[in-house]
Coordinates of C-alpha atoms in Angstrom, one line a residue:
M1 CA 14.2 138.5 32.9
G2 CA 16.9 135.8 33.3
Y3 CA 20.5 135.3 33.1
I4 CA 23.3 133.9 30.9
T5 CA 26.5 132.2 31.8
A6 CA 29.6 133.9 30.7
N7 CA 32.5 131.9 29.5
D8 CA 34.0 132.1 33.0
G9 CA 31.0 131.0 34.8
A10 CA 29.6 134.4 35.9
R11 CA 25.9 135.1 35.7
I12 CA 25.0 138.0 33.8
F13 CA 21.5 139.1 34.3
Y14 CA 19.3 140.6 31.6
K15 CA 16.1 142.0 30.7
D16 CA 14.3 140.9 27.3
W17 CA 10.8 142.4 26.9
G18 CA 8.4 142.7 23.6
S19 CA 9.1 141.0 19.9
G20 CA 10.5 142.2 16.8
Q21 CA 13.9 143.3 15.7
P22 CA 16.1 143.3 18.7
V23 CA 17.8 146.4 20.1
V24 CA 20.3 145.6 22.9
F25 CA 21.4 148.3 25.3
S26 CA 24.7 148.6 27.0
H27 CA 24.5 150.9 30.0
G28 CA 27.4 153.5 31.9
W29 CA 29.3 153.3 34.9
P30 CA 28.1 152.7 37.9
L31 CA 24.5 152.1 36.6
T32 CA 22.4 149.1 35.5
A33 CA 19.8 148.0 32.7
D34 CA 17.2 150.1 34.7
A35 CA 19.1 153.0 33.3
W36 CA 17.3 152.2 30.0
D37 CA 13.8 151.6 31.3
A38 CA 12.5 154.8 29.4
Q39 CA 14.0 153.9 26.2
M40 CA 13.2 149.8 26.3
Q41 CA 9.4 150.8 27.4
F42 CA 9.1 153.5 24.4
L43 CA 10.8 150.9 21.8
G44 CA 8.9 148.2 23.3
R45 CA 5.7 149.8 22.5
E46 CA 6.8 150.8 18.7
G47 CA 7.1 146.9 18.2
Y48 CA 10.6 146.3 18.8
R49 CA 12.3 143.6 21.1
V50 CA 14.5 145.5 23.7
I51 CA 16.9 143.6 25.8
A52 CA 19.5 145.2 28.5
H53 CA 21.8 143.5 30.7
D54 CA 23.9 144.2 33.6
R55 CA 27.4 144.5 33.1
R56 CA 29.4 141.9 35.6
S57 CA 29.7 143.6 39.0
H58 CA 27.0 145.8 38.1
G59 CA 23.3 145.6 39.4
R60 CA 22.0 141.8 39.8
S61 CA 24.9 140.3 37.7
D62 CA 27.8 138.3 39.6
Q63 CA 30.4 140.8 41.4
T64 CA 33.4 138.9 39.9
W65 CA 36.8 139.6 41.4
D66 CA 38.5 138.7 37.9
G67 CA 37.0 139.6 34.7
N68 CA 36.2 143.3 35.0
H69 CA 37.9 144.5 31.7
M70 CA 36.5 145.4 28.3
D71 CA 37.7 142.4 26.5
Q72 CA 35.5 140.3 29.0
Y73 CA 32.5 143.0 28.8
A74 CA 32.6 142.5 25.2
D75 CA 32.6 138.9 25.6
D76 CA 29.7 138.8 27.6
L77 CA 27.8 141.0 25.4
A78 CA 28.6 138.3 22.5
G79 CA 27.6 135.6 24.9
L80 CA 24.2 137.3 25.4
I81 CA 23.7 138.0 21.8
N82 CA 24.5 134.4 21.1
E83 CA 22.6 132.8 23.7
L84 CA 19.5 134.9 22.6
D85 CA 20.4 134.1 18.9
L86 CA 19.9 137.5 18.0
H87 CA 20.4 138.8 14.4
D88 CA 19.8 142.2 12.8
V89 CA 20.4 143.6 16.1
V90 CA 20.6 147.5 17.0
L91 CA 23.2 148.3 19.2
V92 CA 23.1 150.9 21.5
G93 CA 25.7 152.2 24.2
H94 CA 25.7 155.1 26.7
S95 CA 29.3 156.0 28.2
T96 CA 31.1 153.0 29.4
G97 CA 28.6 151.1 27.6
G98 CA 29.5 152.8 24.3
G99 CA 33.1 151.4 24.9
E100 CA 31.6 148.0 25.2
V101 CA 29.7 148.3 21.8
A102 CA 32.8 149.4 20.2
H103 CA 34.9 146.7 21.7
Y104 CA 32.0 143.8 20.8
I105 CA 32.6 144.8 17.2
G106 CA 36.4 145.1 17.4
R107 CA 36.3 141.7 18.9
H108 CA 33.2 139.9 17.2
G109 CA 32.5 141.5 14.0
T110 CA 29.2 142.9 13.0
A111 CA 27.7 139.9 11.2
R112 CA 24.8 139.9 13.7
V113 CA 24.6 143.9 13.7
A114 CA 22.3 146.1 11.7
K115 CA 23.2 149.6 13.2
V116 CA 25.0 151.1 16.2
V117 CA 24.1 154.1 18.7
L118 CA 26.5 155.8 20.8
I119 CA 25.1 158.1 23.3
G120 CA 27.7 160.2 25.3
A121 CA 30.1 157.4 25.0
V122 CA 33.7 157.2 25.9
P123 CA 35.4 156.3 22.6
P124 CA 37.8 156.9 21.2
L125 CA 39.8 157.6 24.6
M126 CA 39.2 159.9 27.5
L127 CA 42.5 159.8 29.1
K128 CA 44.7 163.0 27.9
T129 CA 48.0 161.6 26.3
D130 CA 50.6 163.0 23.8
R131 CA 48.4 161.7 20.9
N132 CA 45.3 162.5 22.4
P133 CA 45.7 166.1 23.9
G134 CA 42.0 166.9 24.2
G135 CA 41.6 164.0 26.8
L136 CA 41.6 164.2 30.5
P137 CA 44.3 164.1 32.9
I138 CA 44.8 160.9 34.9
G139 CA 44.3 162.8 37.9
V140 CA 40.7 163.2 37.2
F141 CA 40.2 159.4 37.2
D142 CA 42.5 158.8 40.2
G143 CA 40.2 161.3 42.0
I144 CA 37.2 159.0 40.9
R145 CA 39.1 155.7 42.1
K146 CA 39.7 157.4 45.7
A147 CA 36.1 158.8 46.0
T148 CA 34.6 155.3 45.1
F149 CA 36.9 153.6 47.5
D150 CA 36.7 156.3 50.3
N151 CA 32.8 156.6 50.2
R152 CA 31.3 155.5 47.0
S153 CA 27.8 156.1 48.8
Q154 CA 28.2 159.8 49.3
F155 CA 30.3 160.0 45.9
F156 CA 27.3 158.6 43.9
K157 CA 25.1 160.9 45.4
D158 CA 27.2 163.8 44.5
L159 CA 28.0 162.5 41.2
V160 CA 24.5 163.1 39.9
T161 CA 25.0 166.8 40.1
T162 CA 27.2 167.1 36.9
F163 CA 26.1 163.9 35.5
Y164 CA 22.8 165.4 34.8
G165 CA 23.9 169.1 34.6
Y166 CA 21.7 169.8 38.0
N167 CA 24.6 172.6 38.5
R168 CA 23.7 174.9 35.5
P169 CA 21.2 177.7 35.8
G170 CA 17.8 176.9 35.4
A171 CA 18.3 173.1 36.3
T172 CA 16.0 171.7 39.3
L173 CA 18.0 168.7 40.7
S174 CA 15.2 165.4 40.7
E175 CA 15.5 163.7 44.1
G176 CA 13.6 160.6 42.3
V177 CA 16.8 160.8 39.4
R178 CA 19.3 160.8 42.5
D179 CA 17.7 158.2 44.5
S180 CA 17.4 155.7 41.4
F181 CA 21.2 156.6 40.3
W182 CA 22.5 155.9 43.9
L183 CA 20.4 152.7 44.2
Q184 CA 21.6 151.5 40.8
G185 CA 25.2 152.2 41.9
M186 CA 25.1 150.6 45.3
M187 CA 23.7 147.5 43.7
G188 CA 27.3 146.9 42.1
G189 CA 30.2 145.7 43.8
I190 CA 32.9 147.8 44.6
K191 CA 35.9 145.6 43.3
G192 CA 34.0 145.7 39.6
Q193 CA 33.3 149.2 40.0
L194 CA 37.0 150.3 40.6
D195 CA 38.2 148.2 38.1
C196 CA 35.7 149.6 35.4
I197 CA 37.2 153.1 35.7
R198 CA 40.3 152.0 34.0
E199 CA 38.1 150.5 31.2
F200 CA 36.3 153.8 30.5
S201 CA 39.2 156.0 30.7
E202 CA 42.3 154.6 29.9
V203 CA 41.3 152.2 27.1
D204 CA 41.9 153.5 23.5
Y205 CA 38.9 152.2 21.3
T206 CA 40.2 153.7 18.2
P207 CA 40.7 150.3 16.3
D208 CA 37.4 149.2 17.3
L209 CA 35.6 152.3 15.6
R210 CA 37.5 151.6 12.6
R211 CA 35.8 148.3 12.4
I212 CA 32.4 149.7 12.6
D213 CA 30.9 149.4 9.2
K214 CA 27.5 149.5 10.1
P215 CA 24.9 153.0 10.0
T216 CA 25.9 154.7 13.0
L217 CA 24.4 157.5 15.1
I218 CA 26.1 159.6 17.7
L219 CA 24.0 161.3 20.1
H220 CA 26.1 163.7 22.5
G221 CA 25.3 166.5 24.9
D222 CA 27.6 169.6 23.8
D223 CA 27.5 170.4 27.7
D224 CA 28.5 166.8 28.9
Q225 CA 30.6 167.3 32.0
I226 CA 31.6 163.7 32.1
V227 CA 32.3 163.0 28.6
P228 CA 33.6 166.1 26.9
I229 CA 31.8 166.0 23.4
D230 CA 35.4 167.1 21.8
A231 CA 37.3 164.4 23.0
A232 CA 34.5 162.0 22.5
G233 CA 31.6 162.3 20.3
R234 CA 33.1 164.7 17.5
M235 CA 36.5 162.6 17.7
S236 CA 34.3 159.3 17.0
A237 CA 32.3 160.8 14.3
Q238 CA 35.4 161.6 12.4
I239 CA 36.6 158.0 13.0
I240 CA 33.6 155.9 12.1
P241 CA 32.9 155.7 8.3
G242 CA 29.7 157.7 7.4
A243 CA 28.8 158.1 11.3
Q244 CA 26.0 160.9 11.9
L245 CA 26.4 163.1 15.0
K246 CA 23.5 164.7 16.6
V247 CA 24.8 167.2 19.0
Y248 CA 22.1 168.3 22.1
A249 CA 22.4 171.8 22.6
G250 CA 23.2 172.2 26.6
G251 CA 22.6 168.6 26.8
S252 CA 24.3 166.9 29.9
H253 CA 26.0 163.5 29.9
G254 CA 22.4 162.0 31.2
I255 CA 20.4 162.8 28.3
A256 CA 18.6 159.5 27.8
T257 CA 16.9 160.9 31.1
T258 CA 17.1 164.5 30.9
E259 CA 15.7 164.7 27.2
Q260 CA 14.3 161.0 27.0
D261 CA 11.4 162.0 24.6
R262 CA 13.8 163.7 22.0
L263 CA 16.1 161.0 22.6
N264 CA 13.4 158.4 22.1
A265 CA 12.2 160.2 19.2
D266 CA 15.8 159.9 17.6
L267 CA 16.5 156.6 18.2
L268 CA 13.1 155.5 16.6
A269 CA 13.7 157.6 13.6
F270 CA 17.3 156.3 13.0
I271 CA 15.8 152.2 13.5
R272 CA 13.7 152.8 11.2
A273 CA 15.4 154.7 8.3

């Protein structure tokens, strides 16, 4: 574990375990690199070097006032990859992290990239517009901003229910998962978390997706209540040349946790293919 220094001086925390072909993970909002522990542990045992960072203003990275936007997130990811001199990288992004992965490729290309995995990812665009009628109204994201500002501690506890599909028939809420989600969220800075809401909701990643020229796997639950599959996973699969879409029937936004064994197996098979 360590830190890199970003191009604006911010310190970005990362975990770096194992050896072999590098797999680099980008987490969702409002989480941290710890959200990937099950995948990192699994792939590390399978002979891969697994690396995950805390996005600026999240987790153990510096809580910055400025720079909490996708251009800087992508540059921070590039800084990590360059600092560690990584090549033949498998990039894996969940939710907001999927936007970060796509925008990294849009800004920095694929010279160091071997494959791409997007899991419940926000691209191409979450916001409903005239050109994107399947998106969500701006009021949804304004509600997230207000709830985060008013009482983010309670909001993070409440968000777990839909994030992991615990409100569905037959589902049992895991207090451990809720505690972990809350803890990771509360480690971050409120300014950066509020800024990040715009980045996962209002940024159009379509041009970035069109620049992806590496094998791409898209994993998305068809009961994702946070990032609906029709406006995200299915649309991205149409934009990225040759992308493979795997739909998790009944899957929530948090399939890396709720279906970790299946997801780990799908990741391994794709990386080895």
